[in-house]
Short mmCIF file of C-alpha atoms in Angstrom, two decimals:
data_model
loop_
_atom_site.label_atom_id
_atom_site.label_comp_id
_atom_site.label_asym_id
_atom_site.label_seq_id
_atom_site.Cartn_x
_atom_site.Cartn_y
_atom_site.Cartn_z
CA UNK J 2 92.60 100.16 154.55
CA UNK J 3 94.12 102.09 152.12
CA UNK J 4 96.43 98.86 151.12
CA UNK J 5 93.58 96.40 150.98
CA UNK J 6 92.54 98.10 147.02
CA UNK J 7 95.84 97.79 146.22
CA UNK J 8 97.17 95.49 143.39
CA UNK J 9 99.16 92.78 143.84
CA UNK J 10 102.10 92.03 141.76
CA UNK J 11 100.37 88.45 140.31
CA UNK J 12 96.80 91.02 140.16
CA UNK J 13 98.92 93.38 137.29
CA UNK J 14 100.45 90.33 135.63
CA UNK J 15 96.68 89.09 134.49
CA UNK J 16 95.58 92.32 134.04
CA UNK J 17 98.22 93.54 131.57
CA UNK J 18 97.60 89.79 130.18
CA UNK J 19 94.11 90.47 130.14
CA UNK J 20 94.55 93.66 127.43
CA UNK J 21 96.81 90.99 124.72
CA UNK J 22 95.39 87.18 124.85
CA UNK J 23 93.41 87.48 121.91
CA UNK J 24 93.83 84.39 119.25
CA UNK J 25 93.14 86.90 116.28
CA UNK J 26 96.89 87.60 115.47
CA UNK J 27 97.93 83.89 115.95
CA UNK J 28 97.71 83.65 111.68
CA UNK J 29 99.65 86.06 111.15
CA UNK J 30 102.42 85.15 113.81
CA UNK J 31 102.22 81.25 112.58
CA UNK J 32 102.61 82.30 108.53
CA UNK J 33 106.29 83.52 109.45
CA UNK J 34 107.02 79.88 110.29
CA UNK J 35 110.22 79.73 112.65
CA UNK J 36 110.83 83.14 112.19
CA UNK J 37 107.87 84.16 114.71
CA UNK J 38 110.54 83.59 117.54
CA UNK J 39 112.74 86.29 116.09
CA UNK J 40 109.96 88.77 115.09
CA UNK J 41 108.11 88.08 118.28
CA UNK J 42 111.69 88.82 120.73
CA UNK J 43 112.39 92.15 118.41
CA UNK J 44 108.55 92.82 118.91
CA UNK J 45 108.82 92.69 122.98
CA UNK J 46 112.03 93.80 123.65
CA UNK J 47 112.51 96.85 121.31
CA UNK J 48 108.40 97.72 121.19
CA UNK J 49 106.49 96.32 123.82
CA UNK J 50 109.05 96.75 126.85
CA UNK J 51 110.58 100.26 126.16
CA UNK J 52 106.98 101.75 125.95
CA UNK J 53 105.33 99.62 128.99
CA UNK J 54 108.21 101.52 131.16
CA UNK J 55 107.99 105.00 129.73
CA UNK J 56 104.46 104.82 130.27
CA UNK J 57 105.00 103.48 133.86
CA UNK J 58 107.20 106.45 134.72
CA UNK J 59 104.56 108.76 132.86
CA UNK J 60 101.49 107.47 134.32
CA UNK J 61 102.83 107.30 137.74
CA UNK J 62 103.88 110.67 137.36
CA UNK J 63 100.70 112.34 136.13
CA UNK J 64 97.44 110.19 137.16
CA UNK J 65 95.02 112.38 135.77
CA UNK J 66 93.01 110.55 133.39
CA UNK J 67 93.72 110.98 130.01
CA UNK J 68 96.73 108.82 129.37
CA UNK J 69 99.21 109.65 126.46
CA UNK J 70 97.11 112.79 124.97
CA UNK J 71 97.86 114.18 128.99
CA UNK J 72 101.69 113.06 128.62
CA UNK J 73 102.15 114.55 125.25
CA UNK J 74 100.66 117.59 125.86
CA UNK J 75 102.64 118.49 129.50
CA UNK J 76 105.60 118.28 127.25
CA UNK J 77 105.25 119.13 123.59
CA UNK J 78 102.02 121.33 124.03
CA UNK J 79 98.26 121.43 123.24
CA UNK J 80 98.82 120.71 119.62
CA UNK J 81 100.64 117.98 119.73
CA UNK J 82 98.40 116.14 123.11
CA UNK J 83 95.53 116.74 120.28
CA UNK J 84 97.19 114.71 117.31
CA UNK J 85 97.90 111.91 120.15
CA UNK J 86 94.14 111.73 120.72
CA UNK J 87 93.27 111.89 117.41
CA UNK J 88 95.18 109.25 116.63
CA UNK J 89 94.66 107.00 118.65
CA UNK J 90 90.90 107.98 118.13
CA UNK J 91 91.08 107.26 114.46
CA UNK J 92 93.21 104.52 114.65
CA UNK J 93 90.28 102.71 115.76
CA UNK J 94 88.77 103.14 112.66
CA UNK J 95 91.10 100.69 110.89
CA UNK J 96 91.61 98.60 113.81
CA UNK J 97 88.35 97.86 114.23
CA UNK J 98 87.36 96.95 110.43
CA UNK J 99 90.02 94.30 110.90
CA UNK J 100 88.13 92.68 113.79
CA UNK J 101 84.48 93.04 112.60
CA UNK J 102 86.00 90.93 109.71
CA UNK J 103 86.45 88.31 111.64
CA UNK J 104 82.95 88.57 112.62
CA UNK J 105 81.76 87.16 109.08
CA UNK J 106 84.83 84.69 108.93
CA UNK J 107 83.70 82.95 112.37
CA UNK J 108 79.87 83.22 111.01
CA UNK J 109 80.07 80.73 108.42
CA UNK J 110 81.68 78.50 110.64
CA UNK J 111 78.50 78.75 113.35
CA UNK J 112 76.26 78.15 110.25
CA UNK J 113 78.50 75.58 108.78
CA UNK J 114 79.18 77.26 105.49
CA UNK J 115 82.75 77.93 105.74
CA UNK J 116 83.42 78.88 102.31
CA UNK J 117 82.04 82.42 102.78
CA UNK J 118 85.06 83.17 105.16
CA UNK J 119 86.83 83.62 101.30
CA UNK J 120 84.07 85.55 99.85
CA UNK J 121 84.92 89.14 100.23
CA UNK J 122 81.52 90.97 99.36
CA UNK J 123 79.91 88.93 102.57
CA UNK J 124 82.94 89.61 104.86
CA UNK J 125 82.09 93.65 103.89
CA UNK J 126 78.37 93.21 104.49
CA UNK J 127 78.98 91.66 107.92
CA UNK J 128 81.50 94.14 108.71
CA UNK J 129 78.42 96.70 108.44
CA UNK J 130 75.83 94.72 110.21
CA UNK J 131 78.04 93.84 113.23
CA UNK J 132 79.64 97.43 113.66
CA UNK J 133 76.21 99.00 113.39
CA UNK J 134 74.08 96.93 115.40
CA UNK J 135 76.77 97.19 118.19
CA UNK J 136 76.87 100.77 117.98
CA UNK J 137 73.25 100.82 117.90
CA UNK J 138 72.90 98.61 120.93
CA UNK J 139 75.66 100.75 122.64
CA UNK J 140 73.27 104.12 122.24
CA UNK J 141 70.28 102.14 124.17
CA UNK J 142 72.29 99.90 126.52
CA UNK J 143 75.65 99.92 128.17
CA UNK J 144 76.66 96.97 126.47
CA UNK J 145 80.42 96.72 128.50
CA UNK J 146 78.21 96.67 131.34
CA UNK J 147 76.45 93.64 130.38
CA UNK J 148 78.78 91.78 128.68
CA UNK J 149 81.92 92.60 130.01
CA UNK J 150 84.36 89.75 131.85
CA UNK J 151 82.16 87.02 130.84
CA UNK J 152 82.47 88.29 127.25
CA UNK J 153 86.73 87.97 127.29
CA UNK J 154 86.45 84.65 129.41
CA UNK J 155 84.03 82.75 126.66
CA UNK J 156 85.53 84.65 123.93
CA UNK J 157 88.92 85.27 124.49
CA UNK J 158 90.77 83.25 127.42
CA UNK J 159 89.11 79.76 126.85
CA UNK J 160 89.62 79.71 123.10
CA UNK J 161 93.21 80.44 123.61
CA UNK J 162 94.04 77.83 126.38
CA UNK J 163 91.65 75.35 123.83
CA UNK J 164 93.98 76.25 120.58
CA UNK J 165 97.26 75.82 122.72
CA UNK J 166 96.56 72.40 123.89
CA UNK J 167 94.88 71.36 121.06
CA UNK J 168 97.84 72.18 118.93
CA UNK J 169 99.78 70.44 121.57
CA UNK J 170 98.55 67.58 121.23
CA UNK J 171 98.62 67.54 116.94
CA UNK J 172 102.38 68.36 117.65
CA UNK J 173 103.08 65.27 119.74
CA UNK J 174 100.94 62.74 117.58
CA UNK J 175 102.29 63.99 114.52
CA UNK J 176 105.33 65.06 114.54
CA UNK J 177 106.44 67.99 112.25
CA UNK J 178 104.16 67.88 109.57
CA UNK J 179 105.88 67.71 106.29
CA UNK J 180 103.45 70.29 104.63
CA UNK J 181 103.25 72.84 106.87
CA UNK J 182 104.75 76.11 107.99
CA UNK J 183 107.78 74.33 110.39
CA UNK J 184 109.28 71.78 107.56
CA UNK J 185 112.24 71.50 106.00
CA UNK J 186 114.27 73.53 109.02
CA UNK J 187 116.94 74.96 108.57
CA UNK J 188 119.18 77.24 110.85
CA UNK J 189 118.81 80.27 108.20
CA UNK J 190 114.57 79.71 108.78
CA UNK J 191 115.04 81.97 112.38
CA UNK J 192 115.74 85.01 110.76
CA UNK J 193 113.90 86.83 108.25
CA UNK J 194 114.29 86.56 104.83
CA UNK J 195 115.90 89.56 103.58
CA UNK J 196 115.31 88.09 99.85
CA UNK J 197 111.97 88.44 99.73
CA UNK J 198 111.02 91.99 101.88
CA UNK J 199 108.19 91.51 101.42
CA UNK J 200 107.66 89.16 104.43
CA UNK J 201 109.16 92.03 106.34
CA UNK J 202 105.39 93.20 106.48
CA UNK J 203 104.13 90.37 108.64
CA UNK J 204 106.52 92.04 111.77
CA UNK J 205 104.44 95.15 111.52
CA UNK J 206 101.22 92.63 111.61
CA UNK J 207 103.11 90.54 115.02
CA UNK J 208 104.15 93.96 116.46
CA UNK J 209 100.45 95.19 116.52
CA UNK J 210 100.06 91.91 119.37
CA UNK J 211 101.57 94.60 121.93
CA UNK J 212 99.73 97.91 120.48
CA UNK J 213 97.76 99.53 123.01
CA UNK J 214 100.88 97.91 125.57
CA UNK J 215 100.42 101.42 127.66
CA UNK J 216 97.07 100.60 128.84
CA UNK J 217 98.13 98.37 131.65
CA UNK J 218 100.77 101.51 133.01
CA UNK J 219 97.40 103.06 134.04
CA UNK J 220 97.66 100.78 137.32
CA UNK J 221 100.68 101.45 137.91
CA UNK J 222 99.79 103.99 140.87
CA UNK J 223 97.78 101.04 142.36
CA UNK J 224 100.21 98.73 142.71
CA UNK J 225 101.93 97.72 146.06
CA UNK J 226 105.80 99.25 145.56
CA UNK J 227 105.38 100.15 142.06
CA UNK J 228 109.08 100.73 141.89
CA UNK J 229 110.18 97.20 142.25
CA UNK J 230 106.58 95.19 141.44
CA UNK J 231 105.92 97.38 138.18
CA UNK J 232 108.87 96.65 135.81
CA UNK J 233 108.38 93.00 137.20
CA UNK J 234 104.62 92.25 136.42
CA UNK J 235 105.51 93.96 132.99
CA UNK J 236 108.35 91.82 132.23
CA UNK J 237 106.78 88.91 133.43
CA UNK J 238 103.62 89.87 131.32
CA UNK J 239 106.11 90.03 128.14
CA UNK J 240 107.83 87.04 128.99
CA UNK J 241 104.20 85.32 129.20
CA UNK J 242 102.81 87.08 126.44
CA UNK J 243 105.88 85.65 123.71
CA UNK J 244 106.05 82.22 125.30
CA UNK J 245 102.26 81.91 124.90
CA UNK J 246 101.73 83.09 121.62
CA UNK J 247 104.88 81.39 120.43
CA UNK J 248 103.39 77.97 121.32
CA UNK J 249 99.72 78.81 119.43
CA UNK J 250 101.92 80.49 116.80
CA UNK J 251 104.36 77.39 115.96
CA UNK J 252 101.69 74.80 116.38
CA UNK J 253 99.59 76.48 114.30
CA UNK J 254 102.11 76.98 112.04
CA UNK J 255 103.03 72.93 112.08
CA UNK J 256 99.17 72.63 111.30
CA UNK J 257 98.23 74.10 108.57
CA UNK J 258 99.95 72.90 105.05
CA UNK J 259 102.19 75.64 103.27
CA UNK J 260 100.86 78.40 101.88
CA UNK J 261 97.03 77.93 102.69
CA UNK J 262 97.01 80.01 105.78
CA UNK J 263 94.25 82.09 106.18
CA UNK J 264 95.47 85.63 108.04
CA UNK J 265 91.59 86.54 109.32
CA UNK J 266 90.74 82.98 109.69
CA UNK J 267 91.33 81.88 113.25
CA UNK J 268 89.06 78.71 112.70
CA UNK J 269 90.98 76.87 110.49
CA UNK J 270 93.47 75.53 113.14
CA UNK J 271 90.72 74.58 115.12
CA UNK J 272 88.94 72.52 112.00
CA UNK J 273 92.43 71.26 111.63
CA UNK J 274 93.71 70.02 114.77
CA UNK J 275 89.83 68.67 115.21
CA UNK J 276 89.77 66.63 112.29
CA UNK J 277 93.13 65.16 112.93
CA UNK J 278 92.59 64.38 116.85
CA UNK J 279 89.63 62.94 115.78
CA UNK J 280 87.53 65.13 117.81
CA UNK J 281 83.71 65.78 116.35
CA UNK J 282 83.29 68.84 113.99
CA UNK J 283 80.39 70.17 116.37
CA UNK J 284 83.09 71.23 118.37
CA UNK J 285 84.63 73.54 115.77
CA UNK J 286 81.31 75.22 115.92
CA UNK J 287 80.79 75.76 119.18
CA UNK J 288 84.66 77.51 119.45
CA UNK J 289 83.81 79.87 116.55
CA UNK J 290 80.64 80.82 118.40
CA UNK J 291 82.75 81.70 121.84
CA UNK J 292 85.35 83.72 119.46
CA UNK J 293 82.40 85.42 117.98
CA UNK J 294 80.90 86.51 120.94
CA UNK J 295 84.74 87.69 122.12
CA UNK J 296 84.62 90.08 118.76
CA UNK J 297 81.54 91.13 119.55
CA UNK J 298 81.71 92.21 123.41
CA UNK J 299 85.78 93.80 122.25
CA UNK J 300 83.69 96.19 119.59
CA UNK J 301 81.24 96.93 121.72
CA UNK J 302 84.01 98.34 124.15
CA UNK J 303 85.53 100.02 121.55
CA UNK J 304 82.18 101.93 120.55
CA UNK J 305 82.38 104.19 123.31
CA UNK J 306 85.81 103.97 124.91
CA UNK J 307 87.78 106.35 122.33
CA UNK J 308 84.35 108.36 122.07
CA UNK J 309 84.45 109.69 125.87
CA UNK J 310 88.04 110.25 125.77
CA UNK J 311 87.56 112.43 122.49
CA UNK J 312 84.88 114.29 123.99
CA UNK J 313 86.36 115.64 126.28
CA UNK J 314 89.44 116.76 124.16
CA UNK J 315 86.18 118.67 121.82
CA UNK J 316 84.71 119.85 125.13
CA UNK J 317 88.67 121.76 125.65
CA UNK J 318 87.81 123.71 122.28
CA UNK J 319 89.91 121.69 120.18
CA UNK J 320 86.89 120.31 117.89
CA UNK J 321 83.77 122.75 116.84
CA UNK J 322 80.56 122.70 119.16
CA UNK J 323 78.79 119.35 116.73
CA UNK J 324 81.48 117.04 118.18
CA UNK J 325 80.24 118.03 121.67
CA UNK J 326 76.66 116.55 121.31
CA UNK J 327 75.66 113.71 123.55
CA UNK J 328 72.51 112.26 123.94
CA UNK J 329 69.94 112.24 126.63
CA UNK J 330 72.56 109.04 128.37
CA UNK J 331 75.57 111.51 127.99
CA UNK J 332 76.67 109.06 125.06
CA UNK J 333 79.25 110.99 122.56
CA UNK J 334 76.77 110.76 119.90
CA UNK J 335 78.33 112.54 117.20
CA UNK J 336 81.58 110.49 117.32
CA UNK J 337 79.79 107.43 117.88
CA UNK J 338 78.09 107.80 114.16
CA UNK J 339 81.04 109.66 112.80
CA UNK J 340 83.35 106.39 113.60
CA UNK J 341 80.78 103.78 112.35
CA UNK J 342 80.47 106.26 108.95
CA UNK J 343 83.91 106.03 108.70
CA UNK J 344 84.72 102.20 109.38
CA UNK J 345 81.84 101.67 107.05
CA UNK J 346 84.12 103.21 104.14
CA UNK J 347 87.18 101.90 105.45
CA UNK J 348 85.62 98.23 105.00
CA UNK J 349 85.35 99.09 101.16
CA UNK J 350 88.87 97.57 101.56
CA UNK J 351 87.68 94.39 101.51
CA UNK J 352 85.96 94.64 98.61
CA UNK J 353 88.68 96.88 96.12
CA UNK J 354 91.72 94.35 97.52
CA UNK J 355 91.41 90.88 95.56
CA UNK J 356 91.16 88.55 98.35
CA UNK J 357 90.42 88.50 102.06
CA UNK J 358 93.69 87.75 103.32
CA UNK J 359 95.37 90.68 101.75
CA UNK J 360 92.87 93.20 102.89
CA UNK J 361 93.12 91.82 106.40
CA UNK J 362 97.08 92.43 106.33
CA UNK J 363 96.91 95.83 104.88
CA UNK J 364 94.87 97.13 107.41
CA UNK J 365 96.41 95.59 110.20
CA UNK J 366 99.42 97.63 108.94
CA UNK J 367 98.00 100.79 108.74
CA UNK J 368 96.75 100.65 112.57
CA UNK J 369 100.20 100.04 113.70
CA UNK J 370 101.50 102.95 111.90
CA UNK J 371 99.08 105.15 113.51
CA UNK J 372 100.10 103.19 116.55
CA UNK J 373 104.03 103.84 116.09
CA UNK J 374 103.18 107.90 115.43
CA UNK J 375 101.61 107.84 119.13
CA UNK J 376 104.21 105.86 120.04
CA UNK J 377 107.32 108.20 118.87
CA UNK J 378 105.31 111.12 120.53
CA UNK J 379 105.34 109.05 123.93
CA UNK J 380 109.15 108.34 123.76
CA UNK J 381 110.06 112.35 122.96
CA UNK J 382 107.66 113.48 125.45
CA UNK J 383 109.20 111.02 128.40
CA UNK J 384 112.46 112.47 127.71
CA UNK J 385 111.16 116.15 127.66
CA UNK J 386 109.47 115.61 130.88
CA UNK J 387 112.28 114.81 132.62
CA UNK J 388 114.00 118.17 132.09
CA UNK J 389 110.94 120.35 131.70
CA UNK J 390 109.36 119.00 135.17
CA UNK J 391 112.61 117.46 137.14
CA UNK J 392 111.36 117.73 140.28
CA UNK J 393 108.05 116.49 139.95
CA UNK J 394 107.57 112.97 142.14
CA UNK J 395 107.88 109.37 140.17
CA UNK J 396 106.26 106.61 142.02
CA UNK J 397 108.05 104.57 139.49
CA UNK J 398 110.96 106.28 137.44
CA UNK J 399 113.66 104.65 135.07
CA UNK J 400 116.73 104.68 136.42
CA UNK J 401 117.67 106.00 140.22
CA UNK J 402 119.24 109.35 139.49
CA UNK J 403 120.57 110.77 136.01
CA UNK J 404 118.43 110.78 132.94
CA UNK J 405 121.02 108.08 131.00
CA UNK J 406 118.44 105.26 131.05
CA UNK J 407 115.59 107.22 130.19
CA UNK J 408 117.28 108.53 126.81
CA UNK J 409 118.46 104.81 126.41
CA UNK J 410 115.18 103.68 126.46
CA UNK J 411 113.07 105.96 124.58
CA UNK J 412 115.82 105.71 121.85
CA UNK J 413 115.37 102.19 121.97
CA UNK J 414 111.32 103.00 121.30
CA UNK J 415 111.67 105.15 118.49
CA UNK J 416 114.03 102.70 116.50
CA UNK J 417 111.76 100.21 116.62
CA UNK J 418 109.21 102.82 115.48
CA UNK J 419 111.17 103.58 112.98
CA UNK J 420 111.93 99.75 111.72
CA UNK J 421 108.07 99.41 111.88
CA UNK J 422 107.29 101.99 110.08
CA UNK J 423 109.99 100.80 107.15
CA UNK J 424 109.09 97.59 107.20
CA UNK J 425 105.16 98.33 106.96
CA UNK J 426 105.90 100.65 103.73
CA UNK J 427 107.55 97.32 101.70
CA UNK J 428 104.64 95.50 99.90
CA UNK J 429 103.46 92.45 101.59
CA UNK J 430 104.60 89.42 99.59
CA UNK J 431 101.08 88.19 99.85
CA UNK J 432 99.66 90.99 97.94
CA UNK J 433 99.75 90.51 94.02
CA UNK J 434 103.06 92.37 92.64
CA UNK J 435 99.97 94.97 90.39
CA UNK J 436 99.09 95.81 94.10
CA UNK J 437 102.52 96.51 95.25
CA UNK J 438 102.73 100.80 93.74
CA UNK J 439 98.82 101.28 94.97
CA UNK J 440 99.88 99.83 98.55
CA UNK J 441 102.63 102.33 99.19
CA UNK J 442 100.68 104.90 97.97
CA UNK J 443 97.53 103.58 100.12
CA UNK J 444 99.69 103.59 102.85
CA UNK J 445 101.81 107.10 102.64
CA UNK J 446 98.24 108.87 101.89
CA UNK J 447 96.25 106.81 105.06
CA UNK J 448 99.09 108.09 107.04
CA UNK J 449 99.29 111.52 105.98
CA UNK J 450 95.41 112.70 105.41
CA UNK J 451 95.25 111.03 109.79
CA UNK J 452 98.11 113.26 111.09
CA UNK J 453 97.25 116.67 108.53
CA UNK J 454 93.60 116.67 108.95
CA UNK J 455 94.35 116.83 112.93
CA UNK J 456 97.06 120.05 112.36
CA UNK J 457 94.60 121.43 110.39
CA UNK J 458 91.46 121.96 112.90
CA UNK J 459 93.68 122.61 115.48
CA UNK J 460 95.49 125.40 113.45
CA UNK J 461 91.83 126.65 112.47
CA UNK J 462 89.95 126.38 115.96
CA UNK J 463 88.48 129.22 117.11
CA UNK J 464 88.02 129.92 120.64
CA UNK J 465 84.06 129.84 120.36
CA UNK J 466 84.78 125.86 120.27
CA UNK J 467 85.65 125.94 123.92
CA UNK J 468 82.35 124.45 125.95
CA UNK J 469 81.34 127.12 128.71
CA UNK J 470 81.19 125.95 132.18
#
């Protein structure tokens, strides 16, 4: 019986799909013209792959829930397992402005007044609106509950498999278009730039596709001979992943004419490829209602998901006794207000940066920073596990004896961290060049104030913090 809950190989391939096929980052992919197939291959085989595998090997190792804060902490200590969760706790906070924003963007479609996907002081008032009435929803009803698969099928999976073959089809009835992204090629076009650096920003933006990659590792127990069917459905998943987003990226890319892209605009392909195919502008409606409702259901997830994991971590005595309140449905009240407080300033962005696109860019940058900090922790602590608990069983484990692959691997990781977190500290070329010293800056300080403010309560806790039994 025991083998009839267990995954099948094809069952972890669409699951670990499930966590990336989003059309949001197509923009950003499809402004790097042809060199999206570079960035995109350095993106999956130096990020995505070498952290999918530690994490394997990790979460296989120690199934307790808790993920990467559990991983870190078995091998650097209780410190350090804090920072992890509050990072990826707070990492939210930027991570999730950048997708309410598309919330307003999508909303002037539905109503037919596209222009206000431009206007900044409406994309920051619908940024508030949507965040707080989803968290307000989330403290009466359990929204994930209620809105959960149907939510990613109308708003995530059909508007993909919709962009793909509707940029298809542009592709073969017109050719390369002349104006857009994909013109003009030339061999050089496949690799980036390295006179203007500032393009070097948009790999950070492509890289942040795979973020949150060590999800899927959490079935990695529950899959039928995890040592030979995990590293498959995960390479497969990769291999799916690039090829997919490659195809929306490049036809989007052919689509839209040179140097109009919008970066938090996913409609304007569809408007594009509609009006070209000849295909009736209700229809460009009814898609930005389906990725609206997608937005929606993936805040509403992210409401309470980092909440109960940081709860717990408060409940440990690592956060002071008003952290620990929940109300009468055991929600995680404080942090539930505290993050919405929070992305509610954080969503001033859009207002102090000039224009919409730039803002959108910025912030995806500083999420994946906060993502590659988690991420360097990960690839230390996989190594130190291996000589600080040999013995200890791997369902799945890098390499069949010797710890050479492992170090190969997690070196691998925290170069690409390392390039990542480089490239996302050069000024985007998109921002104006009086935004370029006050972008650093922004940037340096974000990074900072997230990783000191978490040393400093746990250096201060006191052991009155700790929740009695």
């Amino acid at each position: 019986m025991a083998n009839s809950k267990k995954l099948t190989l094809f069952g972890l391939i669409g699951i670990t799909m499930a966590f990336f096929g989003t059309v949001r980052s197509v923009p950003t992919l499809a402004i790097t013209g042809w060199t999206q197939i570079f960035y995109m291959l350095v993106a999956a085989i130096l990020f995505a792959l070498p952290i999918a595998l530690m994490s394997a090997e990790l979460s296989t190792g120690f199934p307790e829930e808790g993920g990467p804060q559990v991983w870190v902490k078995k091998a650097l200590g209780e410190k350090w397992g804090f920072v992890t969760s509050w990072l990826l706790w707070v990492q939210m906070f930027f991570g999730m402005v950048m997708v309410a924003s598309t919330v307003g963007v999508l909303f002037g479609y539905v109503i037919n007044v596209p222009h206000l996907s431009s206007n900044n002081f409406f994309i920051f008032a619908v940024i508030l609106i949507s965040y707080w009435g989803v968290t307000l929803l989330n403290l009466k009803f359990d929204m994930v509950k209620i809105a959960g698969n149907w939510g990613s099928i109308i708003g995530v999976y059909i508007p993909f498999v919709v962009l793909v073959v509707l940029g298809v089809a542009y592709m073969i009835k017109n050719g390369i278009n002349p104006s857009g992204y994909l013109a003009n090629f030339k061999a050089g076009d496949l690799l980036p730039n390295l006179g203007d650096l500032g393009s070097l920003a948009y790999l950070s933006g492509i890289i942040f596709i795979f973020a949150g990659v060590e999800i899927s590792s959490v079935h990695a127990n529950n899959i039928e001979n995890p040592k030979r069917n995990y590293p498959i459905a995960v390479i497969a998943s990769v291999i799916l992943l690039v090829i997919f987003n490659l195809v929306a990226g490049l036809t989007v890319a052919n689509g839209v004419p040179m140097g109009k892209m919008e970066l938090s605009n996913i409609t304007q392909p569809y408007m594009i490829f509609c009006e070209n195919l000849g295909i009736p502008s209700i229809f460009v409606n009814i898609i930005s209602a389906m990725i609206l409702i997608g937005v929606l259901v993936q805040l509403s997830a992210w409401v309470l998901g980092p909440s109960k994991s940081m709860i717990k971590v408060a409940e440990d005595g690592n956060l002071p006794p008003f952290f620990q309140k929940r109300n009468s449905k055991g929600i995680p009240i404080s942090f539930v207000l505290i993050q919405a407080i929070v992305i509610s300033l954080v969503s001033v962005m859009y207002i102090v940066v000039p224009d919409v696109n730039s803002a959108f860019l910025v912030i995806t940058i500083t999420t994946t920073i906060l993502y590659c900090i988690v991420y360097a922790l990960i690839a230390i602590s996989a190594v130190r596990l291996r000589y600080k608990s040999p013995d200890m069983e791997r369902p799945f484990r890098l390499g069949t004896k010797g710890n050479g692959l492992m170090w190969f691997v997690a070196l691998l990781s925290l170069l690409s961290v390392v390039i990542t977190i480089i490239v996302s500290l050069i000024p985007p070329s998109i921002l104006p060049a009086s935004f370029s010293t006050g972008y650093v800056i922004y940037q340096v300080v974000a990074t900072v104030v997230m990783v000191g403010v978490a040393l400093l309560i746990y250096k201060y806790k006191k052991p009155s913090w700790k929740k009695s039994e």
